[in-house]
Amino acid sequence: MNASNGFADFAKKFNDFGNQLGDNIKRVFNESQGPRRAGSSSDDVLGLDAEAFREATIAGNDGGELATYVNEKLVCEAGVDFDSRPMLAFYACRLLNPDVVDYDRLLNLIQFRLDDFVESDYTVVLFAASARYNPSIKWLFNAYRRLGRKYKKNLKALYIVHPLKWVQVVMTAMNAILSPKFAKKVKWIDTLSELAQAVPINQINIPPEVYQFNTTKEAQIKVPTHGRPPSRFFGVPLEQLMGAHGEQGLPAPVADALDYLYTNALEVPDLFRRTPPPPTLQKLRNQYEAAGHVSVAYAVWGEHVAAAVLKTWCRELPQPIIPPQYYELIRQLPDPAQHPDQAAVYTRDIVLPALSDPPCVSLLLAALFGLLRAVADHSAINNMTSAKLAAAWAPNFVRSSQPDVDISMCSVTRFSEAPRAKHNSSDDDDDVLDLSGGASENRPNVVTLARLMIDQYQLIFKPTLEAAEALAKQQAQRVSAPQKPPRTPAAGSPGDLPAHSGPAPAAASDEDIAAVVAELGNARVSDRSPDRAVTAEDITRRLKAEQEAAVRNASNSAPQDKQGNDDNDVIVVGNF
């Protein structure tokens, strides 16, 4: 009887606590509907449009220092998750003193930061531990309300790592009262090992404070390998699928997706920015891997599934399409905004030949960016401009052992033009903005390169397309040409040597190139040592070696009979 009464008292107290918490949240919500501090949104300033408000908020009274801090320290890009969705990392340990920093402006800057990502499906990882300054419950609730449907609609997952109990209680209550649907997207993560099961943790730049706090939860971080069984198409070297010079054609996942998207998806809104459920992608993979299956009918699955398969296939290539040794080469790209023609020529003559090792890479890029250009041509309908397409695709082209460098190469930051903070003080207090270690230069990156390849597609890929067409003609000639029996030359008659059957080779062999380069005393730039950045001079030397080897090879194999067909004497010397 006493036990029953004790349980009833506990239940009553727990119910009263829940009612009180709900009343407090509603009261804060009602108070937040009243007058707000001036400058908290563009609606508070009559006659100030949204863009003018954004620019004024970024500049502030500190010349943009807080905006740069938010961009480089507080809310950072973190590559893509396992489903190729962009990831953002938010670090509570880097929150500044609310007595020094205007948290209303801080919230606006966080919103501006998210605006670059909310139109696509995206993932957020919030590291809640080791915060020196905790925002008030009222500010948290106001942030929850301000980050409305625009920010929550395409957010596929919010991982809160090392959550404090009071934060978990408050957010759970707010989700239950205001948005039960959003509550399903919130995942509470206790350890970094648990986080590694959900997202590629090696792409996230985790602060030392978070690692230190994690030691109180676990002795060692266990990162899964996510190994896959042997595959026919996914995770297979490109040269194995296409042949060194692309003679085997595009792999089935690429060819099927391109064909379907060209035919059915050029006007589909937000193409390449939506990700289907992981089980759907797995079913597609299983179909491709099934014995006897050659292609997949995407009409059953839809445009966004075809687009996701294309991105997944590119991302899982063992050798990334843009290896890290070429990052600096891309950084030296002339500014396309000021010198578009010069940038396009640099890309055509320096960057694309560098990436074309093996040569089938350039054929793949020509096929991919041909589709992206067609999609961008319909941007008035599908909302996918060349800038948005470049931002969606760039993370799938890069991968190295330095995730922070990869992220900088795919950054779509809009605050990079903001003035940087300069402090002579040696004070390490977080009350003073510390921007050390951030990106110091607003230099071209893979997003810049991808956008340029879309905008200047014809100029950049013309040599590649011409070489591909020549290769196709040569293959057709080999198939259609009748087999002639070999002639026995007369003794001592070098002019009657048997003619080379078939057309001249499209490019020099690897052995020829290596021999010529050895003669020049230069090492091949195709050496994939990540410690050495490739320069424009390296590419020029390689192209010269390829051309000389191709000419020498052609002169050795050219028919001596001058009355023969001239078409068979054409030599294609390009990026192959």
mmCIF file of C-alpha atoms in Angstrom, residues 33-295:
data_model
loop_
_atom_site.group_PDB
_atom_site.id
_atom_site.type_symbol
_atom_site.label_atom_id
_atom_site.label_comp_id
_atom_site.label_asym_id
_atom_site.label_seq_id
_atom_site.Cartn_x
_atom_site.Cartn_y
_atom_site.Cartn_z
ATOM 1 C CA GLN A 33 6.713 36.623 -30.496
ATOM 2 C CA GLY A 34 6.794 40.074 -28.949
ATOM 3 C CA PRO A 35 9.178 42.929 -29.785
ATOM 4 C CA ARG A 36 12.655 41.694 -30.668
ATOM 5 C CA ARG A 37 15.949 43.459 -30.485
ATOM 6 C CA ALA A 38 16.553 45.836 -33.327
ATOM 7 C CA GLY A 39 18.501 44.299 -36.143
ATOM 8 C CA SER A 40 17.576 40.655 -35.402
ATOM 9 C CA SER A 41 16.027 40.238 -38.848
ATOM 10 C CA SER A 42 15.460 42.190 -42.018
ATOM 11 C CA ASP A 43 11.793 42.573 -41.118
ATOM 12 C CA ASP A 44 12.748 44.778 -38.169
ATOM 13 C CA VAL A 45 14.227 47.424 -40.428
ATOM 14 C CA LEU A 46 11.665 49.039 -42.692
ATOM 15 C CA GLY A 47 12.829 49.567 -46.222
ATOM 16 C CA LEU A 48 15.833 47.204 -45.906
ATOM 17 C CA ASP A 49 15.653 44.249 -48.294
ATOM 18 C CA ALA A 50 16.997 40.806 -47.402
ATOM 19 C CA GLU A 51 20.222 41.102 -49.381
ATOM 20 C CA ALA A 52 21.065 44.510 -47.942
ATOM 21 C CA PHE A 53 20.331 43.186 -44.445
ATOM 22 C CA ARG A 54 22.592 40.185 -45.053
ATOM 23 C CA GLU A 55 25.478 42.369 -46.212
ATOM 24 C CA ALA A 56 25.025 44.755 -43.282
ATOM 25 C CA THR A 57 24.889 41.881 -40.791
ATOM 26 C CA ILE A 58 28.028 40.267 -42.220
ATOM 27 C CA ALA A 59 29.977 43.521 -42.041
ATOM 28 C CA GLY A 60 28.598 44.511 -38.610
ATOM 29 C CA ASN A 61 30.664 46.948 -36.603
ATOM 30 C CA ASP A 62 33.764 44.726 -36.683
ATOM 31 C CA GLY A 63 34.426 44.686 -40.414
ATOM 32 C CA GLY A 64 33.198 41.115 -40.842
ATOM 33 C CA GLU A 65 35.351 39.459 -38.160
ATOM 34 C CA LEU A 66 32.466 37.614 -36.516
ATOM 35 C CA ALA A 67 31.174 36.418 -39.899
ATOM 36 C CA THR A 68 34.592 35.009 -40.736
ATOM 37 C CA TYR A 69 34.777 33.333 -37.322
ATOM 38 C CA VAL A 70 31.399 31.669 -37.824
ATOM 39 C CA ASN A 71 32.457 30.445 -41.241
ATOM 40 C CA GLU A 72 35.923 29.179 -40.352
ATOM 41 C CA LYS A 73 35.589 28.099 -36.726
ATOM 42 C CA LEU A 74 31.998 27.621 -35.641
ATOM 43 C CA VAL A 75 30.096 26.063 -38.577
ATOM 44 C CA CYS A 76 32.427 24.201 -40.930
ATOM 45 C CA GLU A 77 32.012 22.106 -44.045
ATOM 46 C CA ALA A 78 32.873 18.443 -43.517
ATOM 47 C CA GLY A 79 32.769 16.704 -46.874
ATOM 48 C CA VAL A 80 29.909 14.326 -47.649
ATOM 49 C CA ASP A 81 28.271 11.526 -45.693
ATOM 50 C CA PHE A 82 27.901 7.917 -46.808
ATOM 51 C CA ASP A 83 24.953 8.916 -49.021
ATOM 52 C CA SER A 84 26.859 11.749 -50.740
ATOM 53 C CA ARG A 85 25.024 14.471 -48.800
ATOM 54 C CA PRO A 86 27.016 17.561 -47.721
ATOM 55 C CA MET A 87 27.922 17.584 -44.032
ATOM 56 C CA LEU A 88 28.245 20.567 -41.710
ATOM 57 C CA ALA A 89 29.960 20.432 -38.320
ATOM 58 C CA PHE A 90 28.950 22.790 -35.487
ATOM 59 C CA TYR A 91 31.334 23.153 -32.527
ATOM 60 C CA ALA A 92 29.811 24.296 -29.216
ATOM 61 C CA CYS A 93 33.284 24.461 -27.671
ATOM 62 C CA ARG A 94 33.967 27.462 -29.934
ATOM 63 C CA LEU A 95 30.979 29.538 -28.870
ATOM 64 C CA LEU A 96 32.041 33.003 -27.763
ATOM 65 C CA ASN A 97 31.205 34.935 -24.610
ATOM 66 C CA PRO A 98 27.596 36.244 -24.899
ATOM 67 C CA ASP A 99 28.616 39.260 -22.801
ATOM 68 C CA VAL A 100 31.000 40.264 -25.601
ATOM 69 C CA VAL A 101 29.307 38.974 -28.756
ATOM 70 C CA ASP A 102 25.797 39.878 -29.944
ATOM 71 C CA TYR A 103 24.080 36.469 -30.083
ATOM 72 C CA ASP A 104 21.226 37.844 -32.195
ATOM 73 C CA ARG A 105 23.738 38.720 -34.896
ATOM 74 C CA LEU A 106 25.475 35.386 -34.315
ATOM 75 C CA LEU A 107 22.214 33.562 -35.037
ATOM 76 C CA ASN A 108 21.740 35.550 -38.244
ATOM 77 C CA LEU A 109 25.256 34.653 -39.376
ATOM 78 C CA ILE A 110 24.593 30.973 -38.667
ATOM 79 C CA GLN A 111 21.467 31.234 -40.800
ATOM 80 C CA PHE A 112 23.438 32.830 -43.638
ATOM 81 C CA ARG A 113 25.988 30.034 -43.365
ATOM 82 C CA LEU A 114 23.250 27.403 -43.669
ATOM 83 C CA ASP A 115 21.690 29.180 -46.645
ATOM 84 C CA ASP A 116 24.484 27.780 -48.842
ATOM 85 C CA PHE A 117 23.351 24.226 -48.095
ATOM 86 C CA VAL A 118 19.644 24.121 -47.232
ATOM 87 C CA GLU A 119 18.463 23.861 -50.836
ATOM 88 C CA SER A 120 20.109 20.416 -51.019
ATOM 89 C CA ASP A 121 19.738 17.409 -48.772
ATOM 90 C CA TYR A 122 22.341 17.816 -46.026
ATOM 91 C CA THR A 123 23.527 16.490 -42.657
ATOM 92 C CA VAL A 124 24.592 18.377 -39.517
ATOM 93 C CA VAL A 125 26.908 17.079 -36.780
ATOM 94 C CA LEU A 126 26.737 19.112 -33.559
ATOM 95 C CA PHE A 127 29.575 18.599 -31.063
ATOM 96 C CA ALA A 128 28.001 19.728 -27.796
ATOM 97 C CA ALA A 129 30.812 18.948 -25.332
ATOM 98 C CA SER A 130 33.385 21.229 -23.705
ATOM 99 C CA ALA A 131 31.426 24.441 -24.262
ATOM 100 C CA ARG A 132 32.827 27.318 -22.202
ATOM 101 C CA TYR A 133 29.759 29.446 -22.817
ATOM 102 C CA ASN A 134 26.287 27.947 -22.944
ATOM 103 C CA PRO A 135 23.552 29.996 -24.624
ATOM 104 C CA SER A 136 20.385 30.577 -22.668
ATOM 105 C CA ILE A 137 17.304 28.394 -23.097
ATOM 106 C CA LYS A 138 15.497 31.408 -24.529
ATOM 107 C CA TRP A 139 18.179 31.852 -27.208
ATOM 108 C CA LEU A 140 18.054 28.132 -28.028
ATOM 109 C CA PHE A 141 14.302 28.280 -28.377
ATOM 110 C CA ASN A 142 14.486 31.412 -30.513
ATOM 111 C CA ALA A 143 17.076 29.680 -32.724
ATOM 112 C CA TYR A 144 14.840 26.630 -32.988
ATOM 113 C CA ARG A 145 11.941 28.829 -34.082
ATOM 114 C CA ARG A 146 13.981 30.995 -36.476
ATOM 115 C CA LEU A 147 15.463 27.956 -38.210
ATOM 116 C CA GLY A 148 12.093 27.123 -39.694
ATOM 117 C CA ARG A 149 10.898 24.805 -42.427
ATOM 118 C CA LYS A 150 13.407 26.142 -44.947
ATOM 119 C CA TYR A 151 16.250 24.771 -42.823
ATOM 120 C CA LYS A 152 14.530 21.628 -41.535
ATOM 121 C CA LYS A 153 12.953 20.341 -44.735
ATOM 122 C CA ASN A 154 16.130 19.094 -46.428
ATOM 123 C CA LEU A 155 18.021 18.312 -43.216
ATOM 124 C CA LYS A 156 18.170 14.525 -43.305
ATOM 125 C CA ALA A 157 19.933 13.952 -39.996
ATOM 126 C CA LEU A 158 21.099 15.998 -37.001
ATOM 127 C CA TYR A 159 23.710 14.127 -34.964
ATOM 128 C CA ILE A 160 24.232 15.643 -31.502
ATOM 129 C CA VAL A 161 27.504 14.288 -30.113
ATOM 130 C CA HIS A 162 28.217 14.232 -26.360
ATOM 131 C CA PRO A 163 24.929 15.949 -25.443
ATOM 132 C CA LEU A 164 24.425 17.496 -22.042
ATOM 133 C CA LYS A 165 21.431 16.134 -20.186
ATOM 134 C CA TRP A 166 19.653 19.478 -19.915
ATOM 135 C CA VAL A 167 20.079 20.110 -23.646
ATOM 136 C CA GLN A 168 18.667 16.676 -24.403
ATOM 137 C CA VAL A 169 15.678 17.248 -22.131
ATOM 138 C CA VAL A 170 14.926 20.711 -23.545
ATOM 139 C CA MET A 171 15.275 19.688 -27.205
ATOM 140 C CA THR A 172 13.199 16.563 -26.683
ATOM 141 C CA ALA A 173 10.459 18.663 -25.110
ATOM 142 C CA MET A 174 10.585 21.260 -27.892
ATOM 143 C CA ASN A 175 10.456 18.573 -30.572
ATOM 144 C CA ALA A 176 7.525 16.859 -28.906
ATOM 145 C CA ILE A 177 5.556 20.100 -28.616
ATOM 146 C CA LEU A 178 6.522 21.937 -31.806
ATOM 147 C CA SER A 179 7.740 19.407 -34.376
ATOM 148 C CA PRO A 180 7.374 15.654 -33.774
ATOM 149 C CA LYS A 181 8.407 15.051 -37.398
ATOM 150 C CA PHE A 182 11.710 16.874 -36.902
ATOM 151 C CA ALA A 183 12.326 14.869 -33.722
ATOM 152 C CA LYS A 184 12.802 11.759 -35.857
ATOM 153 C CA LYS A 185 15.804 13.371 -37.559
ATOM 154 C CA VAL A 186 17.651 14.029 -34.273
ATOM 155 C CA LYS A 187 20.164 11.326 -33.326
ATOM 156 C CA TRP A 188 21.821 11.387 -29.896
ATOM 157 C CA ILE A 189 25.439 10.171 -30.056
ATOM 158 C CA ASP A 190 27.400 9.340 -26.897
ATOM 159 C CA THR A 191 30.836 8.503 -28.343
ATOM 160 C CA LEU A 192 32.929 9.166 -31.414
ATOM 161 C CA SER A 193 32.918 5.431 -32.149
ATOM 162 C CA GLU A 194 29.152 5.604 -32.407
ATOM 163 C CA LEU A 195 29.441 8.649 -34.667
ATOM 164 C CA ALA A 196 31.876 6.768 -36.920
ATOM 165 C CA GLN A 197 29.141 4.217 -37.564
ATOM 166 C CA ALA A 198 26.830 6.942 -38.899
ATOM 167 C CA VAL A 199 29.113 9.294 -40.895
ATOM 168 C CA PRO A 200 32.669 9.193 -42.316
ATOM 169 C CA ILE A 201 34.365 10.607 -39.251
ATOM 170 C CA ASN A 202 37.725 10.904 -41.022
ATOM 171 C CA GLN A 203 36.297 13.799 -43.074
ATOM 172 C CA ILE A 204 35.470 15.875 -39.984
ATOM 173 C CA ASN A 205 38.042 18.179 -38.397
ATOM 174 C CA ILE A 206 37.349 17.351 -34.737
ATOM 175 C CA PRO A 207 38.790 19.806 -32.162
ATOM 176 C CA PRO A 208 41.164 18.526 -29.444
ATOM 177 C CA GLU A 209 38.612 19.509 -26.785
ATOM 178 C CA VAL A 210 36.138 17.024 -28.233
ATOM 179 C CA TYR A 211 38.722 14.241 -28.357
ATOM 180 C CA GLN A 212 39.657 14.954 -24.756
ATOM 181 C CA PHE A 213 36.041 14.805 -23.602
ATOM 182 C CA ASN A 214 35.537 11.581 -25.541
ATOM 183 C CA THR A 215 38.231 9.885 -23.428
ATOM 184 C CA THR A 216 35.818 10.110 -20.503
ATOM 185 C CA LYS A 217 33.360 8.022 -22.531
ATOM 186 C CA GLU A 218 35.611 5.439 -24.170
ATOM 187 C CA ALA A 219 39.241 4.421 -24.123
ATOM 188 C CA GLN A 220 39.620 3.995 -27.889
ATOM 189 C CA ILE A 221 37.759 5.185 -30.979
ATOM 190 C CA LYS A 222 36.690 2.309 -33.199
ATOM 191 C CA VAL A 223 36.276 3.288 -36.843
ATOM 192 C CA PRO A 224 34.550 0.719 -39.083
ATOM 193 C CA THR A 225 36.191 -0.169 -42.357
ATOM 194 C CA HIS A 226 32.919 -0.375 -44.315
ATOM 195 C CA GLY A 227 34.478 -2.987 -46.545
ATOM 196 C CA ARG A 228 32.439 -4.258 -49.479
ATOM 197 C CA PRO A 229 32.610 -7.573 -51.308
ATOM 198 C CA PRO A 230 34.271 -7.677 -54.746
ATOM 199 C CA SER A 231 32.282 -5.623 -57.225
ATOM 200 C CA ARG A 232 31.757 -5.561 -60.975
ATOM 201 C CA PHE A 233 31.298 -1.806 -61.287
ATOM 202 C CA PHE A 234 31.471 0.088 -57.972
ATOM 203 C CA GLY A 235 34.880 0.674 -56.436
ATOM 204 C CA VAL A 236 36.641 -0.789 -59.477
ATOM 205 C CA PRO A 237 39.605 1.057 -61.078
ATOM 206 C CA LEU A 238 38.498 3.217 -63.994
ATOM 207 C CA GLU A 239 41.180 1.843 -66.308
ATOM 208 C CA GLN A 240 39.898 -1.678 -65.688
ATOM 209 C CA LEU A 241 36.337 -0.683 -66.606
ATOM 210 C CA MET A 242 37.019 1.597 -69.581
ATOM 211 C CA GLY A 243 40.435 0.566 -70.824
ATOM 212 C CA ALA A 244 43.407 2.888 -70.708
ATOM 213 C CA HIS A 245 42.176 4.966 -73.656
ATOM 214 C CA GLY A 246 38.461 4.387 -73.156
ATOM 215 C CA GLU A 247 38.282 1.680 -75.812
ATOM 216 C CA GLN A 248 35.813 -0.333 -73.700
ATOM 217 C CA GLY A 249 33.372 2.576 -73.432
ATOM 218 C CA LEU A 250 31.598 3.996 -70.398
ATOM 219 C CA PRO A 251 30.757 1.576 -67.556
ATOM 220 C CA ALA A 252 27.143 0.414 -67.369
ATOM 221 C CA PRO A 253 26.142 2.514 -64.308
ATOM 222 C CA VAL A 254 27.433 5.662 -66.004
ATOM 223 C CA ALA A 255 26.040 4.920 -69.456
ATOM 224 C CA ASP A 256 22.602 3.950 -68.102
ATOM 225 C CA ALA A 257 22.338 7.016 -65.854
ATOM 226 C CA LEU A 258 23.523 9.434 -68.544
ATOM 227 C CA ASP A 259 21.106 8.028 -71.099
ATOM 228 C CA TYR A 260 18.138 8.261 -68.744
ATOM 229 C CA LEU A 261 19.001 11.713 -67.402
ATOM 230 C CA TYR A 262 19.585 13.183 -70.863
ATOM 231 C CA THR A 263 16.201 11.880 -71.981
ATOM 232 C CA ASN A 264 14.048 12.503 -68.924
ATOM 233 C CA ALA A 265 15.675 14.768 -66.352
ATOM 234 C CA LEU A 266 17.042 17.972 -67.882
ATOM 235 C CA GLU A 267 14.134 19.991 -66.514
ATOM 236 C CA VAL A 268 13.749 18.177 -63.171
ATOM 237 C CA PRO A 269 14.113 20.708 -60.292
ATOM 238 C CA ASP A 270 17.079 20.316 -57.954
ATOM 239 C CA LEU A 271 18.660 17.442 -59.868
ATOM 240 C CA PHE A 272 21.774 16.113 -58.063
ATOM 241 C CA ARG A 273 20.660 17.788 -54.819
ATOM 242 C CA ARG A 274 18.268 15.094 -53.619
ATOM 243 C CA THR A 275 19.295 11.720 -52.224
ATOM 244 C CA PRO A 276 17.008 8.680 -52.259
ATOM 245 C CA PRO A 277 16.772 6.379 -49.215
ATOM 246 C CA PRO A 278 19.874 4.188 -48.748
ATOM 247 C CA PRO A 279 17.891 0.930 -49.207
ATOM 248 C CA THR A 280 16.864 2.108 -52.684
ATOM 249 C CA LEU A 281 20.476 2.739 -53.715
ATOM 250 C CA GLN A 282 21.459 -0.648 -52.338
ATOM 251 C CA LYS A 283 18.829 -2.354 -54.480
ATOM 252 C CA LEU A 284 20.266 -0.636 -57.561
ATOM 253 C CA ARG A 285 23.773 -1.750 -56.646
ATOM 254 C CA ASN A 286 22.575 -5.307 -56.188
ATOM 255 C CA GLN A 287 21.016 -5.271 -59.640
ATOM 256 C CA TYR A 288 24.264 -4.159 -61.232
ATOM 257 C CA GLU A 289 26.254 -6.725 -59.309
ATOM 258 C CA ALA A 290 23.888 -9.597 -60.182
ATOM 259 C CA ALA A 291 25.385 -12.080 -62.630
ATOM 260 C CA GLY A 292 24.056 -11.625 -66.141
ATOM 261 C CA HIS A 293 22.724 -8.128 -65.455
ATOM 262 C CA VAL A 294 24.119 -5.568 -67.877
ATOM 263 C CA SER A 295 21.948 -2.489 -67.338
#
